[in-house]
Amino acid sequence: MAKPEQPEEDGQDRYSVPGLERGLRLLCEFNRHNRALSAPELAKRLDVPRSTVFRLLTTLERLGFVERNDGGREYRLGMAVLRLGFEYLASLELTEIGRPMLDRLRDEIGYAANLVVRDGRSIVYIAKSVNSTSLVSSVTVGTRLPAHATVFGRVLLQDLTLAELRALYPEEHLEAYTPHTPKTALELFNIVQKDKQHGVVLQEGFFERGISTVAAPVRDQSGRVIAALGATVPAPHIAESELGHIIRRVEQVAQELSRLLGHSPDKFNNVVNL
């Protein structure tokens, strides 16, 4: 008698490597808020024995993925993680094509230009171009910010239906960062739909007070939004003439990048300014 087929997830579990999974989960515990962690703290976070964590740390340290702080009691991410991440970002066609365009946009408008993608509920800066006179910012390549609370995130969420957005944000109330942060998935959906009608989004202080952001979608050959390109201006109020120039150039560069990626862009004739 033929054996009944196992569910797909059972087959996946059969080929899972628990040690590798634990090692990757350990690396994911490090972030901008937890730059250094001790072995006991990692054991508590992962809910595994300390002896297991020490073996994982020893292996990862030997490979260069973690390193000890000066005191030796805490660990931080090593250069192997950074090298892996930056080499991957550098290999992206989007990044390779977009970086010189960001440099040109920066020179033309005089403000920082950014290229951002979405990873689940976060946005990730994959390329950034600043000049020597730009305001020093904590946002660098690799920085992750909440998608629902940022202008770039609103652009990157434009392809999602209400059902998909609710699946991404199942909680009743979204975490608030400023008074502008949408309170629910429905409110976020309505904002994104309004943005989608215009193409270029401008908002003052949406995520950070005193910072204005102008962003436009970058689309691939299928028309899907794969990135957001824009400028951040460290001033809540910009002269109308200067603002109009920034908006036009962000729009044009985003369309140019989309064309290079195989998309025939729609004409964005308006800007949403909330």
PDB file of C-alpha atoms in Angstrom:
ATOM      1  CA  MET A   1       0.000   0.000   0.000  1.00  0.00           C
ATOM      2  CA  ALA A   2       1.343   3.392  -0.954  1.00  0.00           C
ATOM      3  CA  LYS A   3       2.189   5.660   1.933  1.00  0.00           C
ATOM      4  CA  PRO A   4      -0.013   8.751   2.241  1.00  0.00           C
ATOM      5  CA  GLU A   5       1.672  11.941   1.132  1.00  0.00           C
ATOM      6  CA  GLN A   6       2.958  14.089   3.940  1.00  0.00           C
ATOM      7  CA  PRO A   7       1.768  17.696   4.186  1.00  0.00           C
ATOM      8  CA  GLU A   8       4.128  20.135   2.534  1.00  0.00           C
ATOM      9  CA  GLU A   9       5.028  21.777   5.829  1.00  0.00           C
ATOM     10  CA  ASP A  10       6.017  18.387   7.295  1.00  0.00           C
ATOM     11  CA  GLY A  11       8.416  17.891   4.407  1.00  0.00           C
ATOM     12  CA  GLN A  12       9.891  21.316   4.979  1.00  0.00           C
ATOM     13  CA  ASP A  13      10.386  20.585   8.678  1.00  0.00           C
ATOM     14  CA  ARG A  14      12.137  17.338   7.793  1.00  0.00           C
ATOM     15  CA  TYR A  15      14.831  19.232   5.901  1.00  0.00           C
ATOM     16  CA  SER A  16      15.134  22.036   8.436  1.00  0.00           C
ATOM     17  CA  VAL A  17      18.487  22.483  10.203  1.00  0.00           C
ATOM     18  CA  PRO A  18      17.772  23.576  13.808  1.00  0.00           C
ATOM     19  CA  GLY A  19      21.329  24.723  14.480  1.00  0.00           C
ATOM     20  CA  LEU A  20      21.364  26.967  11.419  1.00  0.00           C
ATOM     21  CA  GLU A  21      17.950  28.342  12.323  1.00  0.00           C
ATOM     22  CA  ARG A  22      19.136  29.185  15.843  1.00  0.00           C
ATOM     23  CA  GLY A  23      22.261  30.844  14.516  1.00  0.00           C
ATOM     24  CA  LEU A  24      20.288  33.040  12.154  1.00  0.00           C
ATOM     25  CA  ARG A  25      17.772  33.893  14.872  1.00  0.00           C
ATOM     26  CA  LEU A  26      20.681  34.865  17.110  1.00  0.00           C
ATOM     27  CA  LEU A  27      22.067  37.243  14.469  1.00  0.00           C
ATOM     28  CA  CYS A  28      18.625  38.812  14.030  1.00  0.00           C
ATOM     29  CA  GLU A  29      18.569  39.802  17.712  1.00  0.00           C
ATOM     30  CA  PHE A  30      21.165  42.485  16.973  1.00  0.00           C
ATOM     31  CA  ASN A  31      19.754  45.764  15.660  1.00  0.00           C
ATOM     32  CA  ARG A  32      20.154  49.525  15.974  1.00  0.00           C
ATOM     33  CA  HIS A  33      18.665  49.409  19.491  1.00  0.00           C
ATOM     34  CA  ASN A  34      20.611  46.310  20.610  1.00  0.00           C
ATOM     35  CA  ARG A  35      24.086  46.744  19.167  1.00  0.00           C
ATOM     36  CA  ALA A  36      25.740  44.604  21.863  1.00  0.00           C
ATOM     37  CA  LEU A  37      24.273  41.611  23.707  1.00  0.00           C
ATOM     38  CA  SER A  38      25.668  39.150  26.245  1.00  0.00           C
ATOM     39  CA  ALA A  39      25.418  35.383  25.962  1.00  0.00           C
ATOM     40  CA  PRO A  40      23.000  35.087  28.946  1.00  0.00           C
ATOM     41  CA  GLU A  41      20.737  37.735  27.425  1.00  0.00           C
ATOM     42  CA  LEU A  42      20.751  35.977  24.070  1.00  0.00           C
ATOM     43  CA  ALA A  43      19.919  32.681  25.766  1.00  0.00           C
ATOM     44  CA  LYS A  44      16.932  34.315  27.437  1.00  0.00           C
ATOM     45  CA  ARG A  45      15.751  35.972  24.220  1.00  0.00           C
ATOM     46  CA  LEU A  46      16.038  32.767  22.188  1.00  0.00           C
ATOM     47  CA  ASP A  47      14.774  30.556  25.027  1.00  0.00           C
ATOM     48  CA  VAL A  48      17.645  28.071  24.607  1.00  0.00           C
ATOM     49  CA  PRO A  49      20.308  26.813  27.049  1.00  0.00           C
ATOM     50  CA  ARG A  50      23.325  29.024  27.630  1.00  0.00           C
ATOM     51  CA  SER A  51      25.627  26.200  26.519  1.00  0.00           C
ATOM     52  CA  THR A  52      23.891  26.204  23.125  1.00  0.00           C
ATOM     53  CA  VAL A  53      24.272  29.978  22.810  1.00  0.00           C
ATOM     54  CA  PHE A  54      27.982  29.771  23.688  1.00  0.00           C
ATOM     55  CA  ARG A  55      28.514  27.157  20.961  1.00  0.00           C
ATOM     56  CA  LEU A  56      26.645  29.293  18.451  1.00  0.00           C
ATOM     57  CA  LEU A  57      28.631  32.390  19.412  1.00  0.00           C
ATOM     58  CA  THR A  58      31.923  30.512  19.206  1.00  0.00           C
ATOM     59  CA  THR A  59      31.100  29.298  15.700  1.00  0.00           C
ATOM     60  CA  LEU A  60      29.850  32.682  14.513  1.00  0.00           C
ATOM     61  CA  GLU A  61      32.859  34.419  16.045  1.00  0.00           C
ATOM     62  CA  ARG A  62      35.262  32.057  14.272  1.00  0.00           C
ATOM     63  CA  LEU A  63      33.560  32.875  10.949  1.00  0.00           C
ATOM     64  CA  GLY A  64      33.592  36.610  11.647  1.00  0.00           C
ATOM     65  CA  PHE A  65      29.831  37.093  11.944  1.00  0.00           C
ATOM     66  CA  VAL A  66      30.079  38.272  15.559  1.00  0.00           C
ATOM     67  CA  GLU A  67      32.910  39.714  17.619  1.00  0.00           C
ATOM     68  CA  ARG A  68      33.441  40.481  21.291  1.00  0.00           C
ATOM     69  CA  ASN A  69      33.307  43.981  22.690  1.00  0.00           C
ATOM     70  CA  ASP A  70      36.449  45.231  24.397  1.00  0.00           C
ATOM     71  CA  GLY A  71      35.379  43.855  27.776  1.00  0.00           C
ATOM     72  CA  GLY A  72      34.697  40.414  26.334  1.00  0.00           C
ATOM     73  CA  ARG A  73      31.316  39.907  28.023  1.00  0.00           C
ATOM     74  CA  GLU A  74      29.142  41.200  25.184  1.00  0.00           C
ATOM     75  CA  TYR A  75      29.029  40.479  21.475  1.00  0.00           C
ATOM     76  CA  ARG A  76      28.273  42.642  18.462  1.00  0.00           C
ATOM     77  CA  LEU A  77      27.902  41.924  14.755  1.00  0.00           C
ATOM     78  CA  GLY A  78      31.185  41.331  12.961  1.00  0.00           C
ATOM     79  CA  MET A  79      32.463  42.511   9.618  1.00  0.00           C
ATOM     80  CA  ALA A  80      31.328  39.317   7.857  1.00  0.00           C
ATOM     81  CA  VAL A  81      27.684  40.356   8.352  1.00  0.00           C
ATOM     82  CA  LEU A  82      28.345  43.866   7.064  1.00  0.00           C
ATOM     83  CA  ARG A  83      30.326  42.563   4.109  1.00  0.00           C
ATOM     84  CA  LEU A  84      27.607  40.078   3.234  1.00  0.00           C
ATOM     85  CA  GLY A  85      24.911  42.749   3.439  1.00  0.00           C
ATOM     86  CA  PHE A  86      26.730  45.441   1.504  1.00  0.00           C
ATOM     87  CA  GLU A  87      27.953  43.044  -1.187  1.00  0.00           C
ATOM     88  CA  TYR A  88      24.370  41.901  -1.680  1.00  0.00           C
ATOM     89  CA  LEU A  89      23.083  45.458  -1.916  1.00  0.00           C
ATOM     90  CA  ALA A  90      25.866  46.359  -4.307  1.00  0.00           C
ATOM     91  CA  SER A  91      24.901  43.405  -6.506  1.00  0.00           C
ATOM     92  CA  LEU A  92      21.362  44.635  -7.006  1.00  0.00           C
ATOM     93  CA  GLU A  93      20.704  46.005 -10.475  1.00  0.00           C
ATOM     94  CA  LEU A  94      18.450  48.576  -8.871  1.00  0.00           C
ATOM     95  CA  THR A  95      21.271  49.881  -6.698  1.00  0.00           C
ATOM     96  CA  GLU A  96      23.858  49.865  -9.450  1.00  0.00           C
ATOM     97  CA  ILE A  97      21.656  51.837 -11.817  1.00  0.00           C
ATOM     98  CA  GLY A  98      20.176  54.076  -9.165  1.00  0.00           C
ATOM     99  CA  ARG A  99      23.286  55.266  -7.317  1.00  0.00           C
ATOM    100  CA  PRO A 100      24.619  57.625 -10.035  1.00  0.00           C
ATOM    101  CA  MET A 101      21.102  58.951 -10.517  1.00  0.00           C
ATOM    102  CA  LEU A 102      20.919  59.759  -6.821  1.00  0.00           C
ATOM    103  CA  ASP A 103      24.220  61.602  -7.068  1.00  0.00           C
ATOM    104  CA  ARG A 104      22.888  63.667  -9.936  1.00  0.00           C
ATOM    105  CA  LEU A 105      19.638  64.406  -8.107  1.00  0.00           C
ATOM    106  CA  ARG A 106      21.583  65.453  -5.000  1.00  0.00           C
ATOM    107  CA  ASP A 107      23.705  67.868  -7.035  1.00  0.00           C
ATOM    108  CA  GLU A 108      20.658  69.364  -8.746  1.00  0.00           C
ATOM    109  CA  ILE A 109      18.506  69.939  -5.664  1.00  0.00           C
ATOM    110  CA  GLY A 110      21.189  70.352  -2.990  1.00  0.00           C
ATOM    111  CA  TYR A 111      19.607  67.865  -0.575  1.00  0.00           C
ATOM    112  CA  ALA A 112      20.057  64.192   0.336  1.00  0.00           C
ATOM    113  CA  ALA A 113      18.639  61.719  -2.168  1.00  0.00           C
ATOM    114  CA  ASN A 114      17.583  58.193  -1.166  1.00  0.00           C
ATOM    115  CA  LEU A 115      16.582  54.878  -2.689  1.00  0.00           C
ATOM    116  CA  VAL A 116      14.478  52.672  -0.420  1.00  0.00           C
ATOM    117  CA  VAL A 117      12.866  49.210  -0.637  1.00  0.00           C
ATOM    118  CA  ARG A 118      10.347  47.417   1.573  1.00  0.00           C
ATOM    119  CA  ASP A 119      11.056  44.316   3.640  1.00  0.00           C
ATOM    120  CA  GLY A 120       7.779  43.254   5.232  1.00  0.00           C
ATOM    121  CA  ARG A 121       6.700  45.968   7.649  1.00  0.00           C
ATOM    122  CA  SER A 122       9.979  47.882   7.338  1.00  0.00           C
ATOM    123  CA  ILE A 123      11.601  50.099   4.760  1.00  0.00           C
ATOM    124  CA  VAL A 124      15.326  49.629   4.110  1.00  0.00           C
ATOM    125  CA  TYR A 125      17.643  52.299   2.715  1.00  0.00           C
ATOM    126  CA  ILE A 126      19.707  50.612  -0.016  1.00  0.00           C
ATOM    127  CA  ALA A 127      21.394  53.715  -1.471  1.00  0.00           C
ATOM    128  CA  LYS A 128      21.894  57.262  -0.248  1.00  0.00           C
ATOM    129  CA  SER A 129      23.670  60.313  -1.637  1.00  0.00           C
ATOM    130  CA  VAL A 130      24.498  63.336   0.520  1.00  0.00           C
ATOM    131  CA  ASN A 131      26.693  66.370   0.039  1.00  0.00           C
ATOM    132  CA  SER A 132      29.226  67.797   2.468  1.00  0.00           C
ATOM    133  CA  THR A 133      26.838  70.513   3.626  1.00  0.00           C
ATOM    134  CA  SER A 134      23.937  68.157   4.387  1.00  0.00           C
ATOM    135  CA  LEU A 135      22.642  67.933   7.930  1.00  0.00           C
ATOM    136  CA  VAL A 136      24.192  64.946   9.704  1.00  0.00           C
ATOM    137  CA  SER A 137      21.582  62.173   9.836  1.00  0.00           C
ATOM    138  CA  SER A 138      21.370  58.837  11.633  1.00  0.00           C
ATOM    139  CA  VAL A 139      19.789  57.347   8.502  1.00  0.00           C
ATOM    140  CA  THR A 140      22.413  55.418   6.543  1.00  0.00           C
ATOM    141  CA  VAL A 141      22.454  52.579   4.035  1.00  0.00           C
ATOM    142  CA  GLY A 142      20.894  49.577   5.773  1.00  0.00           C
ATOM    143  CA  THR A 143      18.737  51.662   8.144  1.00  0.00           C
ATOM    144  CA  ARG A 144      15.286  50.165   8.716  1.00  0.00           C
ATOM    145  CA  LEU A 145      12.240  52.283   9.604  1.00  0.00           C
ATOM    146  CA  PRO A 146       8.540  51.415  10.021  1.00  0.00           C
ATOM    147  CA  ALA A 147       6.791  51.422   6.651  1.00  0.00           C
ATOM    148  CA  HIS A 148       3.410  52.577   7.945  1.00  0.00           C
ATOM    149  CA  ALA A 149       4.890  55.672   9.611  1.00  0.00           C
ATOM    150  CA  THR A 150       7.103  56.971   6.772  1.00  0.00           C
ATOM    151  CA  VAL A 151       6.514  58.695   3.447  1.00  0.00           C
ATOM    152  CA  PHE A 152       8.763  56.204   1.669  1.00  0.00           C
ATOM    153  CA  GLY A 153       6.739  53.391   3.233  1.00  0.00           C
ATOM    154  CA  ARG A 154       3.477  54.875   1.977  1.00  0.00           C
ATOM    155  CA  VAL A 155       4.884  54.804  -1.544  1.00  0.00           C
ATOM    156  CA  LEU A 156       6.088  51.218  -1.145  1.00  0.00           C
ATOM    157  CA  LEU A 157       2.697  50.007   0.131  1.00  0.00           C
ATOM    158  CA  GLN A 158       0.776  51.258  -2.895  1.00  0.00           C
ATOM    159  CA  ASP A 159       0.365  47.846  -4.562  1.00  0.00           C
ATOM    160  CA  LEU A 160      -1.289  46.234  -1.529  1.00  0.00           C
ATOM    161  CA  THR A 161      -5.040  45.664  -1.349  1.00  0.00           C
ATOM    162  CA  LEU A 162      -6.907  46.411   1.869  1.00  0.00           C
ATOM    163  CA  ALA A 163      -6.981  42.678   2.679  1.00  0.00           C
ATOM    164  CA  GLU A 164      -3.212  42.398   2.136  1.00  0.00           C
ATOM    165  CA  LEU A 165      -2.587  45.491   4.235  1.00  0.00           C
ATOM    166  CA  ARG A 166      -4.705  44.099   7.073  1.00  0.00           C
ATOM    167  CA  ALA A 167      -2.813  40.816   6.863  1.00  0.00           C
ATOM    168  CA  LEU A 168       0.442  42.765   7.147  1.00  0.00           C
ATOM    169  CA  TYR A 169      -0.923  44.837  10.053  1.00  0.00           C
ATOM    170  CA  PRO A 170      -3.386  42.576  11.931  1.00  0.00           C
ATOM    171  CA  GLU A 171      -3.217  44.606  15.164  1.00  0.00           C
ATOM    172  CA  GLU A 172      -6.115  46.886  16.048  1.00  0.00           C
ATOM    173  CA  HIS A 173      -3.957  49.991  16.490  1.00  0.00           C
ATOM    174  CA  LEU A 174      -0.719  50.772  14.667  1.00  0.00           C
ATOM    175  CA  GLU A 175       2.281  52.004  16.632  1.00  0.00           C
ATOM    176  CA  ALA A 176       2.334  55.808  16.604  1.00  0.00           C
ATOM    177  CA  TYR A 177       5.517  57.805  16.035  1.00  0.00           C
ATOM    178  CA  THR A 178       4.027  61.258  15.419  1.00  0.00           C
ATOM    179  CA  PRO A 179       0.510  62.697  15.371  1.00  0.00           C
ATOM    180  CA  HIS A 180       0.546  62.031  11.607  1.00  0.00           C
ATOM    181  CA  THR A 181       0.945  58.250  11.949  1.00  0.00           C
ATOM    182  CA  PRO A 182      -2.192  56.414  10.748  1.00  0.00           C
ATOM    183  CA  LYS A 183      -3.968  54.726  13.618  1.00  0.00           C
ATOM    184  CA  THR A 184      -5.360  51.682  11.800  1.00  0.00           C
ATOM    185  CA  ALA A 185      -4.729  49.604   8.697  1.00  0.00           C
ATOM    186  CA  LEU A 186      -7.864  51.106   7.125  1.00  0.00           C
ATOM    187  CA  GLU A 187      -6.657  54.650   7.742  1.00  0.00           C
ATOM    188  CA  LEU A 188      -3.275  53.713   6.273  1.00  0.00           C
ATOM    189  CA  PHE A 189      -4.980  52.187   3.234  1.00  0.00           C
ATOM    190  CA  ASN A 190      -6.996  55.363   2.626  1.00  0.00           C
ATOM    191  CA  ILE A 191      -3.863  57.509   2.831  1.00  0.00           C
ATOM    192  CA  VAL A 192      -1.987  55.219   0.449  1.00  0.00           C
ATOM    193  CA  GLN A 193      -4.866  55.218  -2.035  1.00  0.00           C
ATOM    194  CA  LYS A 194      -4.866  59.001  -2.043  1.00  0.00           C
ATOM    195  CA  ASP A 195      -1.105  58.977  -2.601  1.00  0.00           C
ATOM    196  CA  LYS A 196      -1.502  56.479  -5.426  1.00  0.00           C
ATOM    197  CA  GLN A 197      -3.749  58.830  -7.371  1.00  0.00           C
ATOM    198  CA  HIS A 198      -0.983  61.403  -7.599  1.00  0.00           C
ATOM    199  CA  GLY A 199       2.316  59.583  -7.914  1.00  0.00           C
ATOM    200  CA  VAL A 200       4.575  61.943  -5.974  1.00  0.00           C
ATOM    201  CA  VAL A 201       4.116  62.342  -2.232  1.00  0.00           C
ATOM    202  CA  LEU A 202       5.188  65.374  -0.192  1.00  0.00           C
ATOM    203  CA  GLN A 203       4.842  65.546   3.570  1.00  0.00           C
ATOM    204  CA  GLU A 204       6.319  67.708   6.281  1.00  0.00           C
ATOM    205  CA  GLY A 205       7.232  66.034   9.571  1.00  0.00           C
ATOM    206  CA  PHE A 206       5.418  62.771   8.876  1.00  0.00           C
ATOM    207  CA  PHE A 207       8.017  60.657  10.693  1.00  0.00           C
ATOM    208  CA  GLU A 208      10.457  63.200  12.058  1.00  0.00           C
ATOM    209  CA  ARG A 209       9.733  66.784  13.046  1.00  0.00           C
ATOM    210  CA  GLY A 210      11.532  69.372  10.938  1.00  0.00           C
ATOM    211  CA  ILE A 211      12.116  67.005   8.006  1.00  0.00           C
ATOM    212  CA  SER A 212      10.215  67.218   4.724  1.00  0.00           C
ATOM    213  CA  THR A 213      10.174  64.223   2.391  1.00  0.00           C
ATOM    214  CA  VAL A 214       9.380  64.051  -1.311  1.00  0.00           C
ATOM    215  CA  ALA A 215       9.066  60.520  -2.712  1.00  0.00           C
ATOM    216  CA  ALA A 216       7.959  58.785  -5.909  1.00  0.00           C
ATOM    217  CA  PRO A 217       7.568  55.103  -6.838  1.00  0.00           C
ATOM    218  CA  VAL A 218      10.055  53.150  -8.938  1.00  0.00           C
ATOM    219  CA  ARG A 219       8.366  50.392 -10.954  1.00  0.00           C
ATOM    220  CA  ASP A 220       9.655  47.336 -12.762  1.00  0.00           C
ATOM    221  CA  GLN A 221       8.613  45.938 -16.117  1.00  0.00           C
ATOM    222  CA  SER A 222       5.399  44.494 -14.674  1.00  0.00           C
ATOM    223  CA  GLY A 223       4.400  47.831 -13.183  1.00  0.00           C
ATOM    224  CA  ARG A 224       4.985  46.681  -9.616  1.00  0.00           C
ATOM    225  CA  VAL A 225       6.412  49.196  -7.135  1.00  0.00           C
ATOM    226  CA  ILE A 226       9.852  47.843  -6.252  1.00  0.00           C
ATOM    227  CA  ALA A 227      11.403  50.922  -4.652  1.00  0.00           C
ATOM    228  CA  ALA A 228      10.800  54.488  -3.582  1.00  0.00           C
ATOM    229  CA  LEU A 229      13.106  57.288  -4.673  1.00  0.00           C
ATOM    230  CA  GLY A 230      13.082  60.649  -2.992  1.00  0.00           C
ATOM    231  CA  ALA A 231      14.684  63.550  -1.211  1.00  0.00           C
ATOM    232  CA  THR A 232      14.773  64.529   2.444  1.00  0.00           C
ATOM    233  CA  VAL A 233      14.965  68.211   3.288  1.00  0.00           C
ATOM    234  CA  PRO A 234      15.936  69.343   6.828  1.00  0.00           C
ATOM    235  CA  ALA A 235      13.461  72.212   6.871  1.00  0.00           C
ATOM    236  CA  PRO A 236       9.726  72.171   7.600  1.00  0.00           C
ATOM    237  CA  HIS A 237       9.028  74.970   5.145  1.00  0.00           C
ATOM    238  CA  ILE A 238      10.598  75.339   1.722  1.00  0.00           C
ATOM    239  CA  ALA A 239      10.181  78.205  -0.723  1.00  0.00           C
ATOM    240  CA  GLU A 240       7.505  77.355  -3.303  1.00  0.00           C
ATOM    241  CA  SER A 241       9.897  77.848  -6.215  1.00  0.00           C
ATOM    242  CA  GLU A 242      12.490  75.543  -4.676  1.00  0.00           C
ATOM    243  CA  LEU A 243       9.882  72.986  -3.678  1.00  0.00           C
ATOM    244  CA  GLY A 244       8.456  72.836  -7.194  1.00  0.00           C
ATOM    245  CA  HIS A 245      11.927  72.145  -8.603  1.00  0.00           C
ATOM    246  CA  ILE A 246      12.559  69.351  -6.064  1.00  0.00           C
ATOM    247  CA  ILE A 247       9.220  67.697  -6.818  1.00  0.00           C
ATOM    248  CA  ARG A 248       9.767  67.795 -10.578  1.00  0.00           C
ATOM    249  CA  ARG A 249      13.258  66.337 -10.350  1.00  0.00           C
ATOM    250  CA  VAL A 250      12.267  63.548  -7.930  1.00  0.00           C
ATOM    251  CA  GLU A 251       9.404  62.637 -10.258  1.00  0.00           C
ATOM    252  CA  GLN A 252      11.589  62.708 -13.359  1.00  0.00           C
ATOM    253  CA  VAL A 253      14.440  60.683 -11.847  1.00  0.00           C
ATOM    254  CA  ALA A 254      12.017  58.037 -10.486  1.00  0.00           C
ATOM    255  CA  GLN A 255      10.455  57.729 -13.939  1.00  0.00           C
ATOM    256  CA  GLU A 256      13.877  57.552 -15.581  1.00  0.00           C
ATOM    257  CA  LEU A 257      14.980  54.766 -13.246  1.00  0.00           C
ATOM    258  CA  SER A 258      11.712  52.913 -13.903  1.00  0.00           C
ATOM    259  CA  ARG A 259      12.275  53.150 -17.667  1.00  0.00           C
ATOM    260  CA  LEU A 260      15.777  51.725 -17.287  1.00  0.00           C
ATOM    261  CA  LEU A 261      14.237  48.804 -15.403  1.00  0.00           C
ATOM    262  CA  GLY A 262      11.845  48.137 -18.291  1.00  0.00           C
ATOM    263  CA  HIS A 263       8.753  50.040 -17.191  1.00  0.00           C
ATOM    264  CA  SER A 264       6.793  52.528 -19.266  1.00  0.00           C
ATOM    265  CA  PRO A 265       5.857  55.031 -16.550  1.00  0.00           C
ATOM    266  CA  ASP A 266       2.533  56.759 -16.290  1.00  0.00           C
ATOM    267  CA  LYS A 267       2.541  60.532 -16.331  1.00  0.00           C
ATOM    268  CA  PHE A 268       2.351  61.890 -12.798  1.00  0.00           C
ATOM    269  CA  ASN A 269       0.760  65.282 -13.142  1.00  0.00           C
ATOM    270  CA  ASN A 270      -0.085  66.060  -9.545  1.00  0.00           C
ATOM    271  CA  VAL A 271       1.441  65.935  -6.105  1.00  0.00           C
ATOM    272  CA  VAL A 272      -0.268  65.053  -2.849  1.00  0.00           C
ATOM    273  CA  ASN A 273       0.648  67.532  -0.128  1.00  0.00           C
ATOM    274  CA  LEU A 274      -0.812  66.773   3.279  1.00  0.00           C
TER     275      LEU A 274
END
